[in-house]
Short mmCIF file of C-alpha atoms in Angstrom, two decimals:
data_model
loop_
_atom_site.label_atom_id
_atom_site.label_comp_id
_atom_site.label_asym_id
_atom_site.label_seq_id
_atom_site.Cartn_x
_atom_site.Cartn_y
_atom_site.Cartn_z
CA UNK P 1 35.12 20.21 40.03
CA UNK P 2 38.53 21.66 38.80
CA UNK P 3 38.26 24.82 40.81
CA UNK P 4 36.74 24.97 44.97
CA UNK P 5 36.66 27.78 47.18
CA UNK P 6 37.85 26.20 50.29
CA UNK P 7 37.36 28.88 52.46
CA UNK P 8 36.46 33.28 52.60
CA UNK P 9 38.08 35.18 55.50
CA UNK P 10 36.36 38.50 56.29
CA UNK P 11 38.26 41.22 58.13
CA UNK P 12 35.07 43.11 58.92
CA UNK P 13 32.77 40.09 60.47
CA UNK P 14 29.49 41.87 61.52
CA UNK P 15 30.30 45.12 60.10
CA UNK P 16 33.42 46.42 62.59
CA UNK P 17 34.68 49.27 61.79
CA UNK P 18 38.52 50.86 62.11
CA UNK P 19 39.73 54.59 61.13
CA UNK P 20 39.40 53.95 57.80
CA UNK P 21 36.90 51.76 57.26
CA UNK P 22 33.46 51.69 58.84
CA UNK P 23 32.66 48.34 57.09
CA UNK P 24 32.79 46.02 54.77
CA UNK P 25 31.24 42.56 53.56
CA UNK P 26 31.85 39.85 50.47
CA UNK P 27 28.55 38.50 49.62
CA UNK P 28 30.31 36.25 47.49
CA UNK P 29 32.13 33.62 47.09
CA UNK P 30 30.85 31.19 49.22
CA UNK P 31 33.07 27.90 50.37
CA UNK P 32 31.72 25.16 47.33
CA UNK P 33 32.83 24.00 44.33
CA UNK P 34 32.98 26.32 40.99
CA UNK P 35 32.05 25.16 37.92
CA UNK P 36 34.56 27.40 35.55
CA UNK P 37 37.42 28.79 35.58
CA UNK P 38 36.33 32.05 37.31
CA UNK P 39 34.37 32.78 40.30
CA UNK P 40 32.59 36.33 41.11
CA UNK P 41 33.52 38.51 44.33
CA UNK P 42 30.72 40.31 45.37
CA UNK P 43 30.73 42.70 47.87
CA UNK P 44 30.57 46.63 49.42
CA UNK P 45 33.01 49.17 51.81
CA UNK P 46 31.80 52.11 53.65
CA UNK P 47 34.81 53.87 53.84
CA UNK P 48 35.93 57.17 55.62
CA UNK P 49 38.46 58.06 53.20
CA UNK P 50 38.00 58.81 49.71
CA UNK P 51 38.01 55.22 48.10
CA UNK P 52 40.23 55.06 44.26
CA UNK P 53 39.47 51.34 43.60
CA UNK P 54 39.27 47.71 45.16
CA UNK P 55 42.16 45.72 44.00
CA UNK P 56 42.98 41.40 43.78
CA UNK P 57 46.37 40.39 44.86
CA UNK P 58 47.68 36.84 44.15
CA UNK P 59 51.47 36.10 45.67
CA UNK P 60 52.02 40.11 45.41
CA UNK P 61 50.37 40.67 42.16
CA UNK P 62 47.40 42.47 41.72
CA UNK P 63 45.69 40.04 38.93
CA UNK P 64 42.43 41.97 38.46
CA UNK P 65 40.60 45.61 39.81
CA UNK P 66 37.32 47.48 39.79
CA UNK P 67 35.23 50.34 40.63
CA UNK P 68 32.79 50.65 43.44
CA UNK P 69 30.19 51.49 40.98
CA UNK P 70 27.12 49.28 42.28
CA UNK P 71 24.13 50.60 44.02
CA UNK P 72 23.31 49.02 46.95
CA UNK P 73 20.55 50.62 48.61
CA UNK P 74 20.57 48.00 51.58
CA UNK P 75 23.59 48.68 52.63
CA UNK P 76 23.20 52.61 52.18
CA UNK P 77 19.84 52.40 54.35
CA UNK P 78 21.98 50.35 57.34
CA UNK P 79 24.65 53.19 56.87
CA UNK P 80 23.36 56.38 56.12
CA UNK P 81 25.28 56.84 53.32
CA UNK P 82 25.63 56.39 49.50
CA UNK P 83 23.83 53.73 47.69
CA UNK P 84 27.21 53.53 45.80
CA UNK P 85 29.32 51.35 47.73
CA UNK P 86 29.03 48.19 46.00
CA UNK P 87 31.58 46.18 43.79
CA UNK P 88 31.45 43.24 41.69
CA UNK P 89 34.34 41.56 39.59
CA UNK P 90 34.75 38.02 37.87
CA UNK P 91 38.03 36.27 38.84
CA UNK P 92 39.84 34.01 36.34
CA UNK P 93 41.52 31.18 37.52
CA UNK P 94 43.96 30.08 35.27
CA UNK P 95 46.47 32.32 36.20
CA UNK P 96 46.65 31.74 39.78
CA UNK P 97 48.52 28.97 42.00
CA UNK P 98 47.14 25.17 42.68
CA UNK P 99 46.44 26.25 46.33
CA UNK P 100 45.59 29.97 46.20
CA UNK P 101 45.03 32.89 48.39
CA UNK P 102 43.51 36.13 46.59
CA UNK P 103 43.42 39.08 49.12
CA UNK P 104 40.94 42.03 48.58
CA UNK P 105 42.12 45.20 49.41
CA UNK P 106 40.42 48.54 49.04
CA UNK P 107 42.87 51.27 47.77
CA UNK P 108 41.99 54.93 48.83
CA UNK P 109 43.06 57.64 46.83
CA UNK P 110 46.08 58.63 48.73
CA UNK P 111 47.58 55.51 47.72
CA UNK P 112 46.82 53.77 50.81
CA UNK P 113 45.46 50.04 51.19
CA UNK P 114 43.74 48.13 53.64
CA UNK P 115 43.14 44.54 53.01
CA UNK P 116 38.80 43.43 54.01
CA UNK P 117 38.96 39.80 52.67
CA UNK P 118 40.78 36.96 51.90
CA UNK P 119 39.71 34.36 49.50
CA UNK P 120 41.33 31.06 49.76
CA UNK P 121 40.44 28.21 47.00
CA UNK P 122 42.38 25.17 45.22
CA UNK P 123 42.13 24.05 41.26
CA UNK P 124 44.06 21.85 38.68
CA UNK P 125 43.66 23.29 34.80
CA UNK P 126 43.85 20.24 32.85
CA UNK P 127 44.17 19.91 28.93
CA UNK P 128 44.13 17.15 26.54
CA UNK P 129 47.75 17.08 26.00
CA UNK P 130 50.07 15.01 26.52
CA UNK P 131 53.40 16.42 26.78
CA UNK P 132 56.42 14.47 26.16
CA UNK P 133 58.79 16.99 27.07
CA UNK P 134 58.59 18.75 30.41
CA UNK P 135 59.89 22.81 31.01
CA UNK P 136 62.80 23.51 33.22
CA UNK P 137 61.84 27.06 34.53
CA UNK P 138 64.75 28.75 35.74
CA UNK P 139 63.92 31.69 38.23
CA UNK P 140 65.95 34.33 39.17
CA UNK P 141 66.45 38.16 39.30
CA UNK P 142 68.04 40.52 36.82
CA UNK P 143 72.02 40.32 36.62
CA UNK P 144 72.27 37.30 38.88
CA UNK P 145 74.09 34.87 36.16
CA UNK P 146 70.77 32.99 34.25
CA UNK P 147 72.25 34.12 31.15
CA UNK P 148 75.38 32.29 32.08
CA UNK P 149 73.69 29.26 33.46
CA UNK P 150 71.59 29.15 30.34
CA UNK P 151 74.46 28.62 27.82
CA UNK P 152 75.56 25.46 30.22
CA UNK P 153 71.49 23.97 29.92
CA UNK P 154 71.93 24.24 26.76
CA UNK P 155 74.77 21.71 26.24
CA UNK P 156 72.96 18.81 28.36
CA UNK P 157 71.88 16.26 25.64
CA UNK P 158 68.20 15.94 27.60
CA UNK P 159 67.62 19.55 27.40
CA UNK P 160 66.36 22.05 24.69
CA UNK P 161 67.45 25.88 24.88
CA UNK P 162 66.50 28.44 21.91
CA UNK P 163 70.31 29.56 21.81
CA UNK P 164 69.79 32.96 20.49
CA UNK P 165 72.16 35.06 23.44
CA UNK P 166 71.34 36.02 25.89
CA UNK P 167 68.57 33.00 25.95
CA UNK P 168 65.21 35.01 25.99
CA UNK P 169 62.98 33.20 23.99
CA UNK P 170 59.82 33.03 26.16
CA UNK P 171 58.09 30.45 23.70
CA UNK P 172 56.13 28.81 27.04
CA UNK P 173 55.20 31.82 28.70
CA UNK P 174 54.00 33.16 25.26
CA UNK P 175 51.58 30.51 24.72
CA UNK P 176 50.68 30.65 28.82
CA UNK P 177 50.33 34.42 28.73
CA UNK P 178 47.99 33.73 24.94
CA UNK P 179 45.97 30.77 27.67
CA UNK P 180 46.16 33.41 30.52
CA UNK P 181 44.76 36.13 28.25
CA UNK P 182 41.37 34.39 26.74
CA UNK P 183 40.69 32.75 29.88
CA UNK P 184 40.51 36.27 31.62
CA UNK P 185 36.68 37.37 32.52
CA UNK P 186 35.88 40.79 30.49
CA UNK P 187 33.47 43.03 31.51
CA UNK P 188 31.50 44.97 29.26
CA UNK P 189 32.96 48.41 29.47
CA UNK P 190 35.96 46.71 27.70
CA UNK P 191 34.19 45.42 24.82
CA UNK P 192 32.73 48.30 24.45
CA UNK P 193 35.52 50.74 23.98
CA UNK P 194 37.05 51.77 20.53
CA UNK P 195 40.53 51.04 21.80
CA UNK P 196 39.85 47.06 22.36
CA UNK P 197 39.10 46.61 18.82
CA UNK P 198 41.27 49.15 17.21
CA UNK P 199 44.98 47.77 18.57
CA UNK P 200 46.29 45.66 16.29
CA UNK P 201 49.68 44.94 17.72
CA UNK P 202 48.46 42.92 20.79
CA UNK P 203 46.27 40.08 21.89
CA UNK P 204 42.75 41.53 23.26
CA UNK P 205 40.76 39.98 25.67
CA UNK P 206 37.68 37.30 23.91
CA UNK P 207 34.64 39.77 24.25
CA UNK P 208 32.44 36.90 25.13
CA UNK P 209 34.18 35.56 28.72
CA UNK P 210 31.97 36.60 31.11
CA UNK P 211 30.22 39.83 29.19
CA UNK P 212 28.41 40.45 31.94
CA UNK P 213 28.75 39.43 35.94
CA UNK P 214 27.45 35.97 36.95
CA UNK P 215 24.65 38.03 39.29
CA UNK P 216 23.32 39.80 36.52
CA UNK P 217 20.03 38.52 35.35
CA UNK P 218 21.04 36.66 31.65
CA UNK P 219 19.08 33.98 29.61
CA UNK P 220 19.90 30.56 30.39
CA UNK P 221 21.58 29.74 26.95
CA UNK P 222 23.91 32.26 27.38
CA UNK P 223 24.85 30.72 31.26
CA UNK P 224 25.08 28.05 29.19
CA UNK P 225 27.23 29.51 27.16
CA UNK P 226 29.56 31.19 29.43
CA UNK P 227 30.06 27.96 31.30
CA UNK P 228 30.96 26.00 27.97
CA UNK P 229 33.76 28.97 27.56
CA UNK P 230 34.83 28.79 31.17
CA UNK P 231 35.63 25.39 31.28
CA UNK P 232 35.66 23.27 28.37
CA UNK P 233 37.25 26.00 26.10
CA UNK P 234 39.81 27.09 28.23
CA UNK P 235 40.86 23.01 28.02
CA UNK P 236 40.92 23.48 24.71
CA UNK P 237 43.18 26.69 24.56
CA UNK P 238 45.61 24.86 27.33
CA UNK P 239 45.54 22.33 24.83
CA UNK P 240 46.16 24.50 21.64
CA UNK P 241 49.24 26.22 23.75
CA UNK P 242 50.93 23.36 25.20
CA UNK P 243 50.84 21.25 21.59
CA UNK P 244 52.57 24.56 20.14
CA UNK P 245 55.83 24.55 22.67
CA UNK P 246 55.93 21.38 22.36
CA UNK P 247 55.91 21.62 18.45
CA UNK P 248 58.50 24.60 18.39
CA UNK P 249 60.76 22.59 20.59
CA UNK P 250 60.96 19.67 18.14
CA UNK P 251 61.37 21.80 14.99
CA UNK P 252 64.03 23.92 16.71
CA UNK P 253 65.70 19.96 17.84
CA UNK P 254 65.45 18.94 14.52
CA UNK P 255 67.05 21.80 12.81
CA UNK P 256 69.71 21.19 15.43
CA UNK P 257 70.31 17.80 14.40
CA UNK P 258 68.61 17.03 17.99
CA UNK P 259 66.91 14.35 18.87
CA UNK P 260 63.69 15.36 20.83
CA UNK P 261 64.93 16.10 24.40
CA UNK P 262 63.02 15.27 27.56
CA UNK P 263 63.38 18.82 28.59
CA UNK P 264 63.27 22.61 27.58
CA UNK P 265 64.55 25.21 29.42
CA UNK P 266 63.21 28.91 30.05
CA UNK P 267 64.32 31.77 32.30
CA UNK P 268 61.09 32.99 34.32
CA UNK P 269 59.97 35.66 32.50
CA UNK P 270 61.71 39.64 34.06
CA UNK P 271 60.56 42.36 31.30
CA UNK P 272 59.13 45.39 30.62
CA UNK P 273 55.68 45.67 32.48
CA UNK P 274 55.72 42.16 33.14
CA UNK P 275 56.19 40.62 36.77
CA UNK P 276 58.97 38.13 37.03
CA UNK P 277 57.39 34.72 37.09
CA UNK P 278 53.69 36.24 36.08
CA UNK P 279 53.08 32.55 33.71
CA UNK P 280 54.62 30.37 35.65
CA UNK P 281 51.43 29.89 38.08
CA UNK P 282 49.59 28.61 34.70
CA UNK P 283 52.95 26.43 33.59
CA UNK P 284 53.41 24.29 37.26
CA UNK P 285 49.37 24.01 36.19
CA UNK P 286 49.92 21.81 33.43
CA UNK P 287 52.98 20.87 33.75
CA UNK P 288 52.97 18.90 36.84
CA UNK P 289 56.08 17.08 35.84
CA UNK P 290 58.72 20.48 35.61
CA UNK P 291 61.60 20.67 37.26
CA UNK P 292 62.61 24.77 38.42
CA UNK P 293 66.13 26.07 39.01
CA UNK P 294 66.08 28.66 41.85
CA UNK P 295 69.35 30.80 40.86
CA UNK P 296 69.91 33.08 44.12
CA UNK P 297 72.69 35.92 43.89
CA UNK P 298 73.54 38.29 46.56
CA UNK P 299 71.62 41.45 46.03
CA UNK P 300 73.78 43.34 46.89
CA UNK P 301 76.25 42.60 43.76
CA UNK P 302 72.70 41.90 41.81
CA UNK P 303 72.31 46.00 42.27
CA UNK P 304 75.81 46.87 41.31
CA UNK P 305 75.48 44.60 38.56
CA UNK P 306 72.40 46.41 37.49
CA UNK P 307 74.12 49.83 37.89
CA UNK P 308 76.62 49.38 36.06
CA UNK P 309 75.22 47.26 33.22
CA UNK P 310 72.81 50.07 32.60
CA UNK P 311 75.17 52.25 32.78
CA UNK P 312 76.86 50.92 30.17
CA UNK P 313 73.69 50.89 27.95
CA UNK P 314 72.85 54.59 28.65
CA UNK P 315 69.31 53.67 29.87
CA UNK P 316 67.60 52.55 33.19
CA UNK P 317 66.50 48.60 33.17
CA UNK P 318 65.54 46.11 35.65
CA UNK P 319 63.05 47.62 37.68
CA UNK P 320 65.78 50.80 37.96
CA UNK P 321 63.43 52.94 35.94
CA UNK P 322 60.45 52.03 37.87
CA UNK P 323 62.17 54.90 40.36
CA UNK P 324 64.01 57.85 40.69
CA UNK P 325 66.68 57.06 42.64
CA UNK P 326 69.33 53.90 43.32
CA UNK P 327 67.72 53.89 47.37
CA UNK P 328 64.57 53.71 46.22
CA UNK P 329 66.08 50.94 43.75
CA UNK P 330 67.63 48.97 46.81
CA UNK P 331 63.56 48.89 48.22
CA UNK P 332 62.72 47.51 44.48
CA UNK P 333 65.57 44.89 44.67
CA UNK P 334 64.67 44.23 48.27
CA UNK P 335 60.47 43.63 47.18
CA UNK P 336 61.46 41.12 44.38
CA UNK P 337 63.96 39.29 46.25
CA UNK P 338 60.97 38.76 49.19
CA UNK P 339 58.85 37.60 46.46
CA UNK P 340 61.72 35.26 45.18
CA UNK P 341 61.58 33.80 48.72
CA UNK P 342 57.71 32.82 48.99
CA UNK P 343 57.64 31.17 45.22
CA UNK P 344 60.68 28.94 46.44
CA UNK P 345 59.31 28.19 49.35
CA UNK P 346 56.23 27.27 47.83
CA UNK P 347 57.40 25.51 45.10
CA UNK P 348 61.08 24.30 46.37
CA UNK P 349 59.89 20.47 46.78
CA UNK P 350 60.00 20.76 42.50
CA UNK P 351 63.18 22.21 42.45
CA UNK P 352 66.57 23.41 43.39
CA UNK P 353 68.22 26.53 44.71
CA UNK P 354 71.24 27.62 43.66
CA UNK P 355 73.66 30.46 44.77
CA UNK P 356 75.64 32.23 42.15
CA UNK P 357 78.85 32.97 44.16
CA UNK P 358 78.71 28.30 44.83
CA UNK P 359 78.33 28.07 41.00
CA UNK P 360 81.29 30.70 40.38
CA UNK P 361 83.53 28.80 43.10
CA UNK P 362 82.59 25.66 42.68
CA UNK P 363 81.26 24.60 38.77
CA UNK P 364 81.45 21.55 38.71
CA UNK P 365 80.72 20.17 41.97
CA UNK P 366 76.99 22.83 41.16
CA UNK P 367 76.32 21.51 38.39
CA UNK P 368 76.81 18.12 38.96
CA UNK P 369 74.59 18.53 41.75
CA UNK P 370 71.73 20.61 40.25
CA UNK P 371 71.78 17.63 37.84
CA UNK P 372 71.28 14.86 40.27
CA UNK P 373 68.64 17.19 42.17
CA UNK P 374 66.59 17.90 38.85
CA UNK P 375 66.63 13.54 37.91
CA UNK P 376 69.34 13.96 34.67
CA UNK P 377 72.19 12.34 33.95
CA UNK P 378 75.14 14.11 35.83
CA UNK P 379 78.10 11.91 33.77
CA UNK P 380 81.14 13.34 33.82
CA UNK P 381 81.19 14.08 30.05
CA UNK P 382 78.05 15.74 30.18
CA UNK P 383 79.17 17.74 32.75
CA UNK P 384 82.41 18.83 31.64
CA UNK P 385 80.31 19.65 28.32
CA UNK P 386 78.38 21.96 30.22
CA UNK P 387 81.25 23.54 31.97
CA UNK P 388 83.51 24.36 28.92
CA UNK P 389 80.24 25.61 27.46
CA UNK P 390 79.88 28.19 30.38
CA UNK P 391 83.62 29.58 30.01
CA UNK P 392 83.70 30.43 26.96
CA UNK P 393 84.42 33.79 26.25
CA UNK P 394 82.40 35.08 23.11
CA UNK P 395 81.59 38.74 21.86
CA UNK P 396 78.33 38.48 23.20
CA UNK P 397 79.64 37.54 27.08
CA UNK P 398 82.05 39.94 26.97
CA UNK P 399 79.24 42.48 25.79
CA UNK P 400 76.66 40.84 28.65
CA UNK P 401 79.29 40.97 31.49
CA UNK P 402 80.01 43.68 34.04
CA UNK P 403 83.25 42.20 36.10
CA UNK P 404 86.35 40.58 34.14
CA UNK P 405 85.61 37.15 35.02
CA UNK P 406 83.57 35.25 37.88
CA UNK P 407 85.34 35.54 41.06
CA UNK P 408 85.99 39.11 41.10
CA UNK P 409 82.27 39.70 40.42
CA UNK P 410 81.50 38.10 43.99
CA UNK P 411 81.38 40.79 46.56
CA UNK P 412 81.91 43.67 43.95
CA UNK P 413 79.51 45.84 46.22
CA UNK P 414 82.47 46.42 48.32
CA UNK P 415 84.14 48.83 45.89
CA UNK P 416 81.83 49.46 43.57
CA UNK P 417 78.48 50.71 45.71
CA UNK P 418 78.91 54.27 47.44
CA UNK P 419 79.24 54.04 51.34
CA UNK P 420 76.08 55.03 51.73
CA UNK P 421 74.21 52.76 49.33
CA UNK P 422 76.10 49.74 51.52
CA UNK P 423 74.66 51.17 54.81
CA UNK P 424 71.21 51.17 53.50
CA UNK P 425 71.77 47.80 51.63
CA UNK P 426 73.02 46.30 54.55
CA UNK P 427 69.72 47.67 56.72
CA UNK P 428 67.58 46.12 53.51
CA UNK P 429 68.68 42.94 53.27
CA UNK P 430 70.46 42.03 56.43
CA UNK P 431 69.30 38.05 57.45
CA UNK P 432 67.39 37.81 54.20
CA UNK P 433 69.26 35.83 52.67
CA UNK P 434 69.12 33.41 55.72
CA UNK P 435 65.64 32.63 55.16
CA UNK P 436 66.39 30.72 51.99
CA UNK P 437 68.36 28.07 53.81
CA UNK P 438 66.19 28.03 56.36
CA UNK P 439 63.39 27.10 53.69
CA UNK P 440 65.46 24.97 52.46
CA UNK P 441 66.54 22.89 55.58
CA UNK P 442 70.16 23.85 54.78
CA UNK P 443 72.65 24.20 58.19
#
């Protein structure tokens, strides 16, 4: 089958208690193979602090949430306690890693967590496309020179970049987030309410995925049913989306005077109440063939960067107004940047890392490199293309840029950043940036 629970870790194993939780138990999963794209979590807490919610986190994301709204008299007879205590929630797949881990946590309503399970499975979404160009996902943080390294992609003759500055046209994680969307089990309460089918400016939920939980008592056509939706129709959305990049990318080659590239090129996606990198799970899915540019900045100058581009604006960006102040920012910067490190160390075997202050030192010799590292032709021409390409200074650089050229925008934290926002950045981030060479293998 496409999707397998390999394995279901319980942190209460015969009902053991701690200071905050007296037990706790997933009925299901159980270790098999799944015959959708979705698999139910089943399950109850007996908590001694007010409970809010029980919450599913995939690589730092909560993907999915519910109530503990079911009755479960068994458990309340064990316990003493109320019959309430039981949750249920349908998974989707499609939006999670090849090889992934989805911890359960129970979230009380002082904000605090405590994880009781972790669910460990593998799958491969296929489609019946055929894709004859492959994305180059570059991933990065805020104001750490994409933008920049963009505009160069964009010159290689096997690569396709919408060029409208600064380079944001998320046509693949559109169509992935459209896959992601319909592919995401519903439950009824949603259907139900006037809001789902009264919003006209964004893509609902299909009412039919999963209507109801797999352990509710249903007819067999409709299992039926919800199986056929689960698996054969989401191939046939994954085959819908990809067929549409693909077909933007050779009208927008064409209207270039292009010939079709082998490759298109798209920053991971950083916006508005959307996690950085939120499609790409789906993407390295079905497209098994990417390559991904891991461009690495010190975050130090990333945050003074940030600072002072908003600044400039008159409004808070990036994360910044996520909080109330620039320390709490650093713990923002410092969160992402950890995340940053597990997807490239997960993932770095199909791709490269980069550093920002090599590529600002040393153009070139980078590029030239990333080249040979991502399989493309790293000719001198094509190279020296992509380099005059990257200096040039338009009105919409200028506008984007924060320092007066490259090399004084390395180590800019050291006059721009108050004293005290370098003391706690240096406590935040000290040996962090370590880690990523030792990933890497790097001396």
């Amino acid at each position: 089958m496409a999707v397998e629970i390999s394995g279901v870790t319980r942190c209460y194993e015969g009902g053991d208690g701690d200071d905050l939780i007296t037990g706790a138990w997933l009925d299901t999963p159980q270790a098999g193979p799944v015959d959708r794209y979705a698999f139910e979590v089943n399950g109850w807490v007996i908590s001694k602090a007010p409970v809010a919610e029980v919450e599913f986190v995939h690589e730092g994301i909560v993907v999915a949430n519910c109530e503990m709204n079911i009755s479960r008299p068994d458990v309340a007879e064990v316990y003493s306690s109320s019959s309430q205590v039981g949750f249920s929630k349908a998974i989707g797949t499609v939006s999670l890693a090849s090889a992934f881990t989805i911890d359960v946590r129970v979230v009380f309503q002082d904000g605090g967590r405590r994880v009781i399970a972790e669910i460990r499975g593998t799958q491969q979404l296929t489609s019946g496309f055929s894709p004859s160009m492959q994305p180059i996902i570059v991933n990065t943080l805020g104001r750490s020179g994409s933008t920049w390294l963009m505009r160069m992609l964009a010159e290689h003759p096997d690569i396709i970049v919408h060029e409208r500055f600064p380079y944001e046209t998320y046509v693949c994680s559109y169509w992935m987030h459209f896959l992601q969307l319909l592919a995401t089990p519903v439950g009824t309460s949603q259907v139900e309410s006037s809001q789902f089918w009264t919003d006209p400016e964004r893509l609902t939920l299909f009412p039919y995925c999963f209507g109801g939980y797999l352990g509710c008592s249903a007819p067999t056509e409709d299992l039926a049913v919800d199986r056929w939706y689960a698996t054969d129709q989401v191939e046939e959305f994954a085959r819908a989306a990809q067929a549409a990049v693909e077909s933007f990318y050779r009208e927008y080659a064409g209207s270039r005077k292009r010939r079709t590239p082998g490759f298109f090129a798209e920053k991971s996606v950083q916006q508005k109440g959307i996690q950085a990198g939120q499609y790409n799970w789906t993407m390295r899915q079905l497209y098994p063939r990417r390559r991904e540019i891991f461009l690495l900045r010190d975050p130090r100058d990333t945050l003074a960067s940030v600072l002072a581009f908003n600044a400039r604006r008159g409004f808070d960006d990036f994360g910044r107004e996520l909080v109330e102040t620039d320390e709490q920012y650093i713990d923002v910067i410092r969160t992402r940047t950890l995340s940053f490190l597990q997807t490239w160390k997960s993932t770095s075997h199909r791709g490269t890392l980069i550093r920002y202050e090599d590529l600002v030192r040393s153009t070139t010799g980078r590029i030239r490199a990333m080249l040979d590292a991502l399989g493309l032709d790293s000719s001198a021409n094509i190279v020296d293309s992509m380099v005059r390409a990257g200096n040039e200074a338009t009105a919409d650089v200028n506008a984007h840029r924060t320092s007066s050229d490259g090399p004084s925008s390395i180590g800019r934290w050291k006059r721009d950043l108050e004293p005290r926002l370098q003391k706690i950045c240096g406590e935040a981030f000290d040996g962090l940036l370590d880690e990523f060479d030792a990933s890497s293998g790097s001396p």
